Coordinates of C-alpha atoms in Angstrom, one line a residue:
Chain A
M33 CA -37.9 26.2 -10.3
L34 CA -38.1 22.5 -9.1
D35 CA -41.4 20.5 -8.7
V36 CA -41.7 16.8 -7.3
K37 CA -45.0 15.3 -8.0
N38 CA -46.3 12.2 -6.8
L39 CA -42.8 10.9 -6.2
S40 CA -42.6 7.1 -5.1
L41 CA -39.1 5.2 -4.6
S42 CA -38.6 1.7 -4.0
F43 CA -35.7 -0.7 -3.6
R44 CA -35.6 -3.7 -5.3
M45 CA -34.6 -6.5 -3.0
Y46 CA -33.7 -10.2 -3.3
D47 CA -34.6 -12.8 -0.7
G48 CA -32.8 -15.8 -1.6
A49 CA -32.3 -16.4 -5.2
F50 CA -35.7 -16.0 -7.0
R51 CA -38.1 -14.2 -4.5
R52 CA -38.1 -10.4 -5.4
R53 CA -39.6 -7.7 -3.5
D54 CA -39.9 -4.1 -3.8
L55 CA -39.3 -2.1 -0.6
K56 CA -41.0 1.2 -0.7
V57 CA -39.5 4.0 1.0
I58 CA -41.0 7.1 -0.6
A59 CA -44.7 7.3 -1.5
N60 CA -46.7 10.1 -3.1
L61 CA -44.4 12.8 -2.3
N62 CA -45.1 16.4 -3.4
V63 CA -42.6 19.1 -3.0
S64 CA -41.9 22.2 -4.9
V65 CA -39.2 24.9 -4.5
R66 CA -39.6 28.5 -5.5
E67 CA -36.9 31.2 -6.6
G68 CA -35.4 33.0 -3.8
E69 CA -36.7 30.8 -1.0
I70 CA -35.6 28.3 1.6
L71 CA -37.8 25.3 1.5
A72 CA -37.0 23.2 4.7
V73 CA -38.1 19.4 4.4
A74 CA -38.5 18.6 7.9
G75 CA -39.1 15.3 9.6
S76 CA -37.7 12.7 11.6
S77 CA -34.9 10.1 10.9
G78 CA -35.8 7.4 8.8
S79 CA -38.4 9.4 7.0
G80 CA -36.6 9.2 3.6
K81 CA -35.4 12.7 3.6
S82 CA -31.6 12.1 2.3
L83 CA -33.2 9.8 -0.4
L84 CA -35.2 12.6 -1.7
A85 CA -32.1 14.6 -2.2
H86 CA -30.2 11.6 -4.0
A87 CA -33.6 11.0 -6.1
I88 CA -33.5 14.6 -7.3
L89 CA -29.5 14.6 -8.2
G90 CA -30.0 11.3 -9.8
V91 CA -27.5 9.6 -7.5
L92 CA -29.6 6.6 -6.1
P93 CA -28.2 3.1 -6.0
K94 CA -28.8 0.8 -9.0
N95 CA -31.7 -1.0 -7.4
A96 CA -33.7 2.1 -7.0
I97 CA -36.9 2.4 -8.6
L98 CA -38.5 5.9 -9.3
E99 CA -42.1 6.7 -10.2
G100 CA -43.8 10.1 -10.4
E101 CA -42.7 13.3 -12.0
M102 CA -39.8 15.6 -11.2
L103 CA -39.8 19.1 -13.3
W104 CA -36.9 21.4 -13.7
F105 CA -38.3 24.7 -14.7
G106 CA -41.4 22.9 -16.2
K107 CA -39.0 20.3 -18.2
P108 CA -38.8 16.7 -17.2
L109 CA -35.8 16.2 -14.8
D110 CA -34.5 12.8 -16.5
A111 CA -31.2 11.1 -16.2
A112 CA -29.9 12.9 -19.0
L113 CA -30.8 16.4 -17.7
Q114 CA -29.6 15.6 -14.2
K115 CA -26.3 14.7 -15.6
K116 CA -26.1 17.8 -17.3
L117 CA -27.1 20.1 -14.2
R118 CA -25.2 18.2 -11.5
G119 CA -22.4 20.2 -10.1
H120 CA -23.3 23.0 -12.2
Q121 CA -26.9 24.4 -11.6
L122 CA -27.9 21.5 -9.2
A123 CA -25.8 21.4 -6.3
L124 CA -25.6 19.1 -3.1
V125 CA -24.3 20.4 0.4
P126 CA -23.3 17.2 2.0
Q127 CA -23.8 16.3 5.8
S128 CA -20.2 15.8 7.0
V129 CA -16.4 15.4 6.4
T130 CA -16.8 11.9 5.3
Y131 CA -18.3 13.4 2.0
L132 CA -14.6 14.7 1.1
D133 CA -11.7 12.5 -0.1
P134 CA -9.5 11.8 2.8
L135 CA -6.3 11.8 0.8
M136 CA -6.9 14.9 -1.4
R137 CA -6.2 18.5 -0.3
V138 CA -9.4 20.5 0.1
G139 CA -8.6 23.2 -2.5
R140 CA -8.6 20.7 -5.1
Q141 CA -11.7 19.2 -4.0
I142 CA -13.4 22.6 -4.2
S143 CA -12.7 23.5 -7.7
K144 CA -9.9 23.1 -10.3
E145 CA -9.7 26.8 -10.7
K146 CA -7.5 28.4 -8.2
E147 CA -9.2 31.6 -8.6
T148 CA -12.6 30.2 -7.6
V149 CA -11.2 28.5 -4.7
K150 CA -9.6 31.8 -3.4
E151 CA -12.9 34.0 -4.3
L152 CA -15.0 31.3 -2.4
F153 CA -12.5 31.1 0.6
G154 CA -12.9 34.9 0.7
R155 CA -16.5 34.8 1.2
Y156 CA -16.4 32.4 3.7
H157 CA -13.7 33.7 5.8
L158 CA -11.4 30.8 5.3
Q159 CA -7.7 31.6 4.9
D160 CA -5.9 30.6 1.8
E161 CA -3.6 28.2 3.5
V162 CA -6.6 25.8 4.3
A163 CA -6.8 24.9 0.8
R164 CA -3.6 23.0 1.0
R165 CA -5.0 20.9 4.2
F166 CA -6.3 17.4 4.2
P167 CA -10.1 16.8 5.5
H168 CA -8.9 15.5 8.6
E169 CA -7.2 18.7 9.5
L170 CA -10.2 20.8 9.4
S171 CA -12.2 22.0 12.5
G172 CA -16.2 21.3 12.4
G173 CA -16.9 24.8 11.2
M174 CA -14.2 25.0 8.5
T175 CA -15.5 21.7 7.3
R176 CA -19.2 23.1 6.9
R177 CA -17.7 26.2 5.0
I178 CA -15.6 24.1 2.8
L179 CA -18.9 21.9 2.0
I180 CA -20.9 24.9 1.1
S181 CA -18.2 26.4 -1.0
A182 CA -17.7 23.1 -2.9
A183 CA -21.5 23.2 -3.8
L184 CA -21.6 26.8 -4.7
A185 CA -18.5 26.4 -7.3
G186 CA -20.6 25.8 -10.1
E187 CA -22.9 28.8 -9.3
P188 CA -26.0 26.7 -8.7
K189 CA -29.7 27.3 -9.3
V190 CA -31.0 24.8 -6.8
V191 CA -28.9 24.1 -3.8
I192 CA -29.9 21.0 -1.8
A193 CA -28.5 21.1 1.7
D194 CA -28.6 17.7 3.4
E195 CA -28.5 18.1 7.3
P196 CA -25.9 20.9 7.1
T197 CA -26.1 21.7 10.8
P198 CA -25.8 18.7 13.2
G199 CA -22.6 18.8 15.1
L200 CA -22.3 22.4 14.8
S201 CA -22.5 24.8 17.7
P202 CA -25.6 27.0 17.9
H203 CA -23.6 29.9 16.6
L204 CA -22.0 28.1 13.9
A205 CA -25.3 26.7 12.8
E206 CA -26.8 30.1 12.8
H207 CA -23.9 31.1 10.8
A208 CA -24.3 28.3 8.3
M209 CA -28.1 29.3 7.8
K210 CA -27.2 33.0 7.1
H211 CA -25.1 31.6 4.3
F212 CA -28.1 29.7 2.9
R213 CA -30.1 32.8 3.4
E214 CA -27.7 34.7 1.2
I215 CA -27.7 32.1 -1.6
A216 CA -31.5 32.1 -1.5
D217 CA -31.6 36.0 -1.5
S218 CA -29.1 36.0 -4.8
G219 CA -32.0 34.4 -6.5
S220 CA -31.4 30.7 -6.2
A221 CA -33.6 28.3 -4.3
V222 CA -32.5 26.1 -1.3
L223 CA -33.8 22.9 -0.2
L224 CA -32.9 22.3 3.3
I225 CA -33.2 18.9 4.7
T226 CA -33.2 19.0 8.3
H227 CA -34.8 17.3 11.5
D228 CA -34.6 20.4 13.6
I229 CA -37.9 22.0 13.2
D230 CA -36.9 25.1 15.4
L231 CA -34.0 25.7 12.7
A232 CA -36.3 25.4 9.9
V233 CA -38.9 27.7 11.4
R234 CA -36.3 30.5 12.2
F235 CA -34.6 30.3 8.8
A236 CA -36.9 28.9 6.2
D237 CA -39.7 30.5 4.2
R238 CA -41.9 27.4 3.9
I239 CA -41.7 24.0 5.6
A240 CA -42.7 20.5 4.2
V241 CA -43.6 18.2 6.9
F242 CA -42.2 14.6 6.0
Y243 CA -43.8 11.7 7.3
A244 CA -42.8 7.9 6.8
G245 CA -41.6 9.1 3.2
T246 CA -44.2 11.5 2.2
T247 CA -45.0 15.0 2.6
V248 CA -48.3 15.4 4.8
E249 CA -48.2 19.2 4.7
T250 CA -46.3 22.2 3.3
A251 CA -47.0 25.5 5.3
N252 CA -45.4 28.7 5.6
A253 CA -42.8 28.9 8.4
S254 CA -45.1 31.6 9.9
D255 CA -48.0 28.9 10.3
F256 CA -45.5 27.4 12.9
A257 CA -46.4 30.2 15.2
D258 CA -49.4 28.5 16.5
E259 CA -51.1 24.9 16.3
S260 CA -54.3 26.6 14.9
L261 CA -52.4 28.0 11.9
L262 CA -51.4 24.3 11.0
R263 CA -53.2 22.0 8.8
H264 CA -52.3 18.3 9.1
P265 CA -52.8 16.4 12.5
Y266 CA -49.2 15.2 12.2
S267 CA -47.8 18.8 11.9
R268 CA -50.2 19.6 14.9
A269 CA -48.6 16.8 16.8
L270 CA -45.0 17.8 15.9
W271 CA -46.0 21.2 17.0
R272 CA -47.1 20.0 20.3
A273 CA -43.9 18.0 20.7
M274 CA -41.7 21.0 20.4
P275 CA -40.1 22.1 23.9
Q276 CA -41.5 25.7 24.2
N277 CA -45.2 24.2 23.2
G278 CA -45.6 21.5 25.9
F279 CA -43.2 18.9 24.9
S280 CA -46.0 16.3 24.5
P281 CA -45.2 13.0 22.9
T282 CA -47.8 11.3 20.5
D283 CA -48.3 7.4 20.9
G284 CA -46.9 5.0 18.3
T285 CA -44.2 5.1 16.0
Q286 CA -43.6 6.1 12.3
P287 CA -44.2 3.2 10.2
Y288 CA -40.9 1.6 8.6
A289 CA -40.4 1.2 5.0
G290 CA -41.9 -2.2 3.7
S291 CA -44.9 -2.2 6.2
L292 CA -46.5 1.0 5.2
P293 CA -50.2 1.0 5.6
A294 CA -52.4 1.4 2.3
G295 CA -54.3 4.6 3.0
C296 CA -52.9 7.7 4.8
L297 CA -49.6 7.0 6.3
Y298 CA -50.6 8.7 9.7
A299 CA -53.9 7.2 10.0
P300 CA -52.8 4.4 12.5
R301 CA -51.8 7.3 15.1
C302 CA -54.4 9.8 14.2
A303 CA -57.3 10.9 16.5
M304 CA -59.4 11.9 13.7
R305 CA -59.0 8.5 11.8
T306 CA -62.1 7.1 9.9
P307 CA -62.7 4.3 7.6
E308 CA -62.0 6.5 4.4
C309 CA -58.6 7.3 5.8
V310 CA -57.5 3.8 5.7
S311 CA -58.8 2.9 2.3
A312 CA -56.7 5.1 0.1
P313 CA -54.3 7.8 0.5
P314 CA -55.6 11.4 0.6
E315 CA -55.1 13.8 -2.3
P316 CA -52.9 17.0 -1.5
R317 CA -55.4 20.0 -1.5
D318 CA -54.7 23.6 -1.0
I319 CA -55.9 25.2 2.3
R320 CA -55.1 28.7 3.6
G321 CA -51.9 29.2 1.4
G322 CA -50.8 25.7 2.2
E323 CA -50.8 22.2 0.7
V324 CA -52.2 19.4 3.0
S325 CA -52.9 15.7 2.5
C326 CA -55.6 15.0 4.9
L327 CA -59.4 14.5 4.2
Y328 CA -60.2 16.4 7.3
A329 CA -57.8 19.4 7.2
T330 CA -59.1 22.8 7.8
Chain B
M275 CA 13.0 13.7 14.1
S276 CA 10.1 12.0 15.8
K277 CA 9.4 10.7 12.2
L278 CA 12.5 8.4 12.7
K279 CA 11.2 7.0 15.8
P280 CA 8.6 4.5 14.6
I281 CA 11.6 3.3 12.1
A282 CA 13.9 2.8 14.8
V283 CA 11.5 0.8 16.5
Y284 CA 10.8 -1.3 13.5
I285 CA 14.5 -1.9 13.1
A286 CA 14.8 -2.9 16.7
R287 CA 12.0 -5.5 16.4
G288 CA 13.8 -6.7 13.2
I289 CA 16.9 -7.5 15.1
T290 CA 15.3 -9.5 17.7
L291 CA 13.3 -11.3 14.8
L292 CA 16.6 -12.1 13.2
L293 CA 18.0 -13.4 16.6
A294 CA 14.9 -15.7 17.0
V295 CA 15.3 -16.8 13.4
S296 CA 19.0 -17.6 13.9
I297 CA 18.5 -19.6 17.3
C298 CA 15.6 -21.6 15.8
S299 CA 17.2 -22.5 12.4
F300 CA 20.3 -23.3 14.3
I301 CA 18.5 -25.7 16.6
L302 CA 16.7 -27.5 14.0
A303 CA 19.6 -27.8 11.9
S304 CA 21.4 -29.4 15.1
A305 CA 18.7 -31.5 15.7
S306 CA 18.7 -33.1 12.1
P307 CA 20.2 -36.7 11.8
I308 CA 22.5 -35.3 9.2
N309 CA 25.9 -33.8 10.3
P310 CA 29.2 -33.5 8.6
E311 CA 30.3 -36.7 9.9
T312 CA 27.4 -38.8 8.8
R313 CA 27.4 -37.2 5.5
Y314 CA 31.4 -37.9 5.1
R315 CA 30.9 -41.5 6.1
L316 CA 28.0 -41.7 3.7
S317 CA 29.9 -40.4 0.8
H318 CA 33.3 -42.1 1.7
P319 CA 32.5 -45.6 2.8
G320 CA 35.5 -47.2 4.6
V321 CA 37.0 -44.1 6.0
S322 CA 39.4 -44.2 8.7
D323 CA 38.5 -43.1 12.4
E324 CA 41.5 -41.1 12.3
K325 CA 40.0 -39.0 9.4
V326 CA 36.8 -38.9 11.0
A327 CA 38.1 -37.5 14.3
Q328 CA 39.8 -34.9 12.4
M329 CA 36.5 -33.9 10.9
R330 CA 34.7 -33.8 14.0
D331 CA 37.3 -31.5 15.2
Y332 CA 37.2 -29.4 11.9
W333 CA 33.5 -28.8 12.2
G334 CA 33.3 -28.6 16.2
I335 CA 30.9 -31.4 16.3
D336 CA 32.0 -32.2 20.1
E337 CA 31.5 -28.7 21.2
P338 CA 28.6 -27.9 23.4
P339 CA 25.7 -26.8 21.1
V340 CA 25.6 -23.1 22.7
Q341 CA 29.3 -22.5 22.1
R342 CA 28.9 -23.8 18.5
Y343 CA 25.8 -21.4 18.0
L344 CA 28.0 -18.4 19.2
G345 CA 30.8 -19.3 17.1
W346 CA 28.5 -19.4 14.1
L347 CA 26.9 -16.2 14.9
G348 CA 30.0 -14.4 15.3
G349 CA 31.1 -15.5 12.0
I350 CA 27.8 -14.3 10.5
L351 CA 28.2 -10.8 12.3
R352 CA 32.2 -10.7 10.8
G353 CA 30.8 -11.5 7.6
D354 CA 32.2 -15.0 7.8
W355 CA 29.1 -17.1 6.8
G356 CA 31.1 -20.5 6.5
K357 CA 31.9 -22.5 3.3
S358 CA 29.2 -24.3 1.3
T359 CA 30.1 -27.9 1.2
S360 CA 28.1 -28.3 -2.2
Y361 CA 29.5 -25.4 -4.0
R362 CA 33.0 -25.4 -2.3
Q363 CA 32.8 -21.5 -2.1
P364 CA 32.1 -19.3 0.8
V365 CA 28.4 -19.1 1.5
L366 CA 28.2 -15.4 1.0
D367 CA 29.4 -15.5 -2.5
V368 CA 27.1 -18.3 -3.5
I369 CA 24.2 -16.3 -2.1
G370 CA 25.6 -13.1 -3.7
V371 CA 25.9 -14.7 -7.2
R372 CA 22.7 -16.5 -6.7
F373 CA 20.7 -13.8 -5.5
K374 CA 21.7 -11.6 -8.4
T375 CA 20.2 -14.1 -10.9
S376 CA 17.0 -14.4 -8.6
L377 CA 16.6 -10.8 -8.3
A378 CA 16.2 -10.1 -11.9
L379 CA 13.3 -13.0 -11.8
M380 CA 11.7 -11.9 -8.6
L381 CA 11.7 -8.1 -9.8
T382 CA 10.2 -9.0 -13.0
A383 CA 7.5 -10.9 -11.4
W384 CA 6.9 -8.6 -8.7
T385 CA 6.3 -5.6 -11.1
L386 CA 4.3 -7.5 -13.6
S387 CA 2.0 -8.8 -10.5
G388 CA 1.9 -5.2 -9.3
L389 CA 0.8 -3.7 -12.6
F390 CA -1.6 -6.4 -13.6
G391 CA -3.0 -6.9 -10.3
F392 CA -3.8 -3.3 -9.9
G393 CA -5.1 -2.8 -13.3
I394 CA -7.2 -5.9 -13.4
G395 CA -8.5 -5.0 -9.8
S396 CA -9.5 -1.4 -11.2
L397 CA -11.2 -2.8 -14.2
M398 CA -13.4 -5.3 -12.0
A399 CA -14.4 -2.4 -9.9
V400 CA -15.4 -0.1 -12.6
F401 CA -17.3 -3.1 -14.2
R402 CA -18.4 -4.2 -10.6
G403 CA -21.5 -6.6 -10.9
R404 CA -21.5 -6.9 -14.5
P405 CA -20.5 -10.1 -16.5
L406 CA -16.9 -8.9 -17.2
D407 CA -16.5 -8.4 -13.0
R408 CA -18.0 -11.7 -12.3
I409 CA -16.1 -13.6 -14.8
V410 CA -12.7 -12.0 -14.1
K411 CA -13.3 -12.3 -10.3
R412 CA -14.1 -16.1 -10.7
V413 CA -10.9 -16.5 -12.8
C414 CA -8.9 -14.7 -10.1
L415 CA -10.3 -16.7 -7.3
F416 CA -9.5 -19.8 -9.3
M417 CA -5.9 -18.6 -9.7
C418 CA -5.5 -17.8 -6.1
S419 CA -5.9 -21.7 -5.3
I420 CA -3.5 -22.9 -8.2
P421 CA -0.2 -23.9 -6.8
T422 CA 2.9 -22.3 -8.3
F423 CA 4.5 -25.5 -9.4
W424 CA 1.5 -26.8 -11.2
I425 CA 1.1 -23.4 -13.4
G426 CA 4.7 -23.7 -14.0
L427 CA 4.6 -27.1 -15.3
V428 CA 1.4 -26.0 -17.6
F429 CA 3.3 -22.9 -19.0
L430 CA 6.3 -25.5 -19.7
A431 CA 3.9 -27.9 -21.5
V432 CA 2.1 -25.3 -23.6
F433 CA 4.7 -22.5 -24.3
A434 CA 7.9 -24.4 -24.2
A435 CA 7.0 -27.8 -25.6
M436 CA 3.8 -27.4 -27.5
L437 CA 4.4 -24.0 -29.1
G438 CA 8.1 -23.7 -28.8
W439 CA 8.2 -20.0 -28.0
F440 CA 10.2 -20.1 -25.1
P441 CA 13.4 -22.4 -23.8
F442 CA 12.7 -25.1 -21.4
G443 CA 14.9 -23.5 -18.6
L444 CA 18.0 -22.1 -17.5
A445 CA 18.9 -18.5 -17.3
V446 CA 21.1 -18.4 -20.4
P447 CA 21.4 -20.5 -23.6
A448 CA 23.3 -23.8 -22.9
G449 CA 26.9 -24.1 -24.2
V450 CA 27.2 -20.4 -24.8
P451 CA 30.1 -18.7 -22.9
P452 CA 28.7 -16.1 -20.5
E453 CA 30.3 -13.0 -22.1
Q454 CA 28.6 -13.8 -25.5
V455 CA 25.1 -14.1 -24.0
T456 CA 22.9 -11.3 -25.0
L457 CA 20.3 -9.2 -23.0
G458 CA 17.5 -10.4 -25.5
Q459 CA 18.5 -14.1 -24.8
R460 CA 18.5 -13.4 -20.9
I461 CA 15.0 -11.8 -21.0
H462 CA 13.8 -14.7 -23.5
H463 CA 14.8 -17.0 -20.6
L464 CA 13.5 -14.9 -18.1
I465 CA 10.0 -14.6 -19.3
L466 CA 8.2 -17.9 -18.4
P467 CA 9.7 -18.3 -15.0
A468 CA 8.7 -14.6 -14.2
L469 CA 5.3 -15.1 -15.4
T470 CA 4.8 -18.5 -13.3
L471 CA 6.1 -16.4 -10.2
S472 CA 3.9 -13.3 -10.9
F473 CA 0.7 -15.6 -11.2
L474 CA 1.1 -16.3 -7.5
S475 CA 0.3 -13.0 -6.2
F476 CA -1.4 -11.0 -8.9
S477 CA -4.9 -12.4 -8.6
N478 CA -4.6 -11.9 -5.0
L479 CA -3.5 -8.2 -5.4
A480 CA -6.4 -7.8 -8.1
L481 CA -9.1 -9.1 -5.5
H482 CA -8.1 -6.8 -2.7
T483 CA -7.6 -4.0 -5.2
R484 CA -11.3 -4.4 -6.3
E485 CA -12.7 -4.6 -2.9
K486 CA -10.8 -1.4 -2.0
L487 CA -12.2 0.3 -4.9
I488 CA -15.7 -0.9 -4.4
D489 CA -15.5 0.6 -0.9
V490 CA -14.5 3.9 -2.5
Y491 CA -17.4 3.6 -4.8
D492 CA -19.7 3.2 -1.9
S493 CA -18.2 5.9 0.2
D494 CA -19.9 9.0 1.1
F495 CA -17.3 11.0 -1.0
A496 CA -18.0 9.1 -4.1
L497 CA -21.6 10.0 -3.7
F498 CA -20.7 13.7 -3.4
A499 CA -18.4 13.5 -6.4
R500 CA -21.3 11.8 -8.4
A501 CA -23.4 14.6 -7.2
R502 CA -21.0 17.1 -8.5
G503 CA -21.1 15.6 -11.9
E504 CA -18.2 13.4 -11.8
S505 CA -18.7 10.0 -13.8
D506 CA -17.5 6.6 -12.6
T507 CA -14.3 6.8 -14.7
K508 CA -13.3 10.2 -13.4
I509 CA -14.1 9.0 -9.8
L510 CA -11.5 6.2 -10.3
F511 CA -8.9 8.4 -11.5
R512 CA -9.5 11.4 -9.1
H513 CA -10.4 9.4 -6.0
G514 CA -10.2 5.6 -6.6
I515 CA -6.5 5.0 -7.5
R516 CA -5.4 7.5 -4.7
N517 CA -7.2 5.6 -2.2
A518 CA -6.5 2.1 -3.3
L519 CA -2.7 2.7 -4.0
I520 CA -1.6 2.7 -0.2
P521 CA -3.0 -0.7 0.6
A522 CA -1.9 -2.0 -2.8
I523 CA 1.7 -0.8 -2.0
T524 CA 1.7 -2.2 1.7
M525 CA 0.4 -5.5 0.1
Q526 CA 3.0 -5.7 -2.5
F527 CA 5.9 -5.0 -0.4
G528 CA 4.5 -7.4 2.4
S529 CA 4.2 -10.1 -0.4
F530 CA 8.2 -10.6 -0.3
A531 CA 7.8 -13.8 1.7
E532 CA 5.7 -15.3 -0.9
L533 CA 7.7 -14.2 -3.7
F534 CA 10.8 -15.9 -2.2
G535 CA 8.8 -19.1 -1.3
G536 CA 7.4 -19.0 -4.9
S537 CA 10.7 -18.5 -6.5
V538 CA 12.0 -21.9 -4.9
F539 CA 9.2 -23.5 -6.9
A540 CA 9.5 -21.5 -10.1
E541 CA 13.4 -21.9 -10.2
N542 CA 13.4 -25.4 -9.7
I543 CA 10.6 -26.1 -12.5
F544 CA 12.8 -24.1 -14.8
S545 CA 16.1 -25.0 -13.6
Y546 CA 16.9 -21.3 -13.2
P547 CA 20.2 -21.1 -11.4
G548 CA 19.0 -18.6 -8.6
L549 CA 18.8 -18.6 -4.9
G550 CA 15.5 -20.5 -4.7
A551 CA 17.2 -23.5 -6.7
A552 CA 20.1 -23.3 -4.3
V553 CA 17.7 -23.6 -1.3
S554 CA 16.4 -27.0 -2.5
V555 CA 20.1 -28.3 -3.2
A556 CA 21.3 -27.1 0.3
G557 CA 18.1 -28.5 1.8
T558 CA 17.8 -31.8 0.2
G559 CA 20.3 -33.8 -1.7
A560 CA 23.7 -32.2 -0.7
T561 CA 22.4 -31.2 2.8
D562 CA 24.8 -28.3 2.8
I563 CA 24.1 -27.0 6.3
P564 CA 26.3 -23.9 6.2
L565 CA 24.5 -22.7 2.9
F566 CA 21.2 -23.7 4.1
L567 CA 21.6 -21.4 7.4
G568 CA 23.0 -18.8 5.2
I569 CA 20.0 -18.8 2.9
V570 CA 17.5 -18.9 6.0
M571 CA 19.2 -15.8 7.4
F572 CA 19.3 -13.8 4.2
S573 CA 15.6 -14.7 3.4
A574 CA 14.7 -13.3 6.7
C575 CA 16.5 -10.1 6.1
F576 CA 15.0 -9.8 2.7
I577 CA 11.3 -10.5 4.0
F578 CA 11.9 -8.0 6.7
A579 CA 13.2 -5.3 4.4
G580 CA 10.2 -5.7 2.3
N581 CA 7.8 -5.4 5.3
L582 CA 9.9 -2.5 6.6
I583 CA 9.7 -0.6 3.3
A584 CA 5.9 -1.2 3.2
N585 CA 5.7 0.5 6.9
I586 CA 7.8 3.3 5.8
L587 CA 6.2 4.0 2.5
T588 CA 2.7 3.9 4.1
N589 CA 3.9 6.5 6.6
L590 CA 5.1 8.5 3.9
I591 CA 2.3 8.6 1.4
D592 CA -0.8 8.5 3.7
P593 CA -1.2 12.2 5.0
R594 CA -3.3 10.7 7.9
T595 CA -0.4 8.8 9.4
K596 CA 1.7 11.7 8.8
E597 CA -0.4 13.8 11.0
A598 CA -0.2 11.1 13.5
A599 CA 3.7 11.0 13.7
R600 CA 4.0 14.6 13.9

């Protein structure tokens, strides 16, 4: 449904009056979402996950420069198409209550049609009275359900959920994920942006592992059952860092935007690094039903 | 019920404020070298000592200051604000008549600056970063730093002297009996002073509105609105105005002090017979202390009323403070 190929994103910055520099935050990113699935984009903070969401929706700031290809059912997803799809077939579920206008009653923020609001509230077990509340009068769980219903008011084909669970109790987080499962099962696709690998493994179909603004591997959620099923050294390190798998850290830190290495972005921390890794970024390859960007993946 | 509590607190604060203003201004007036005696001696050279002693007794000059203050304050509370020495009328009557004239001027200027300020601020925010915004922003910054009396003089030179579109001053045509003055003539006389006065605050309000609206455009909820297909203009009408109006209203009602201060300049330049012009008559040439103190007290009330309205309105409009008061 939605394919992102070789996407790079930079921000144009000005140091002083004349010196211009482009700050690269996403490089050679590949991701595709299929009908009826939840694809989790998982990575640590500062890896550019939210920017991917904004790039797909076309709501990046004006100084952003986008390269690469985005396809919507095979058609190029350009500004005009984004404008047409936004709010209807392409929807965003934002992170928190700050994405609601503090001075507007929530019912009107979900939809102008009272009937639509009523129907969505029924689906998410919200009382009709809640529609007349202001955002600051909502509980965390209510806010979550309101934000999801606001996204679904347009009957979207692709839903992008940006960190929908932080701040929720495990019970409510599970509840929210079940909503996304329902959306996917009804034939739409869900792009779930999260830093919670556990959650991704439990509820997503496939997981794209994000590192420093690129996808290093796209694996089936079931591949996370064992280290040996994963393909990329970073995914494996991530697996080993999970509490139930030894909690073992990897030395070094994720490179920051503006100081990305020329070759493979993980090379500086990788145990399998060779001179070839440092010279050019590895091309994505299909291995055992997943996609991986590593010269030595097996 | 509990909603009234903050208002009661404001009013209690207002009363203490007015007391403080009355004490300070009374002390300053007493300390000035001009008193009824010196003034009388100046205007009537060679007056007899007997007559002067009569005067001192009439004005209570030999009484201790505290007693004089209490006498004056008691009079204020009873509604006897003393007699203006320059207009030969009770102070309260002078203020009443003059304030009515000033009110027309201030209200027009205040409304104009509110509408223009908010409108131009919104326009700048929609075109933020583009040439229109940059130019208008610079013009606004420039206008913020222009003194009222200067812009008044420029208006007089251009629109009254060069173009002849508007009269040179006064509130009504000279030599026409009051009952024959038409509303049109009054408005014609009002336009230039009102424009002068509104220039004082509209650029300030425009810059504040621009800033607030740009905050809205950069907010998470504007991003979400965009992600749901709303355009910049739609965001302005659906979210921007709603969010920028509360600070604008607070600012506009809070600007009563500047409005009153500005009216002193505007009315003097255009010989507009309002309260502002009376201030300078009372304070400078005629040294009309009863009128001067009366105007000080009245303007303190006026400014306090503006701030009180701003506070009450903010509480009423903003759902978040409503919640806090509950």
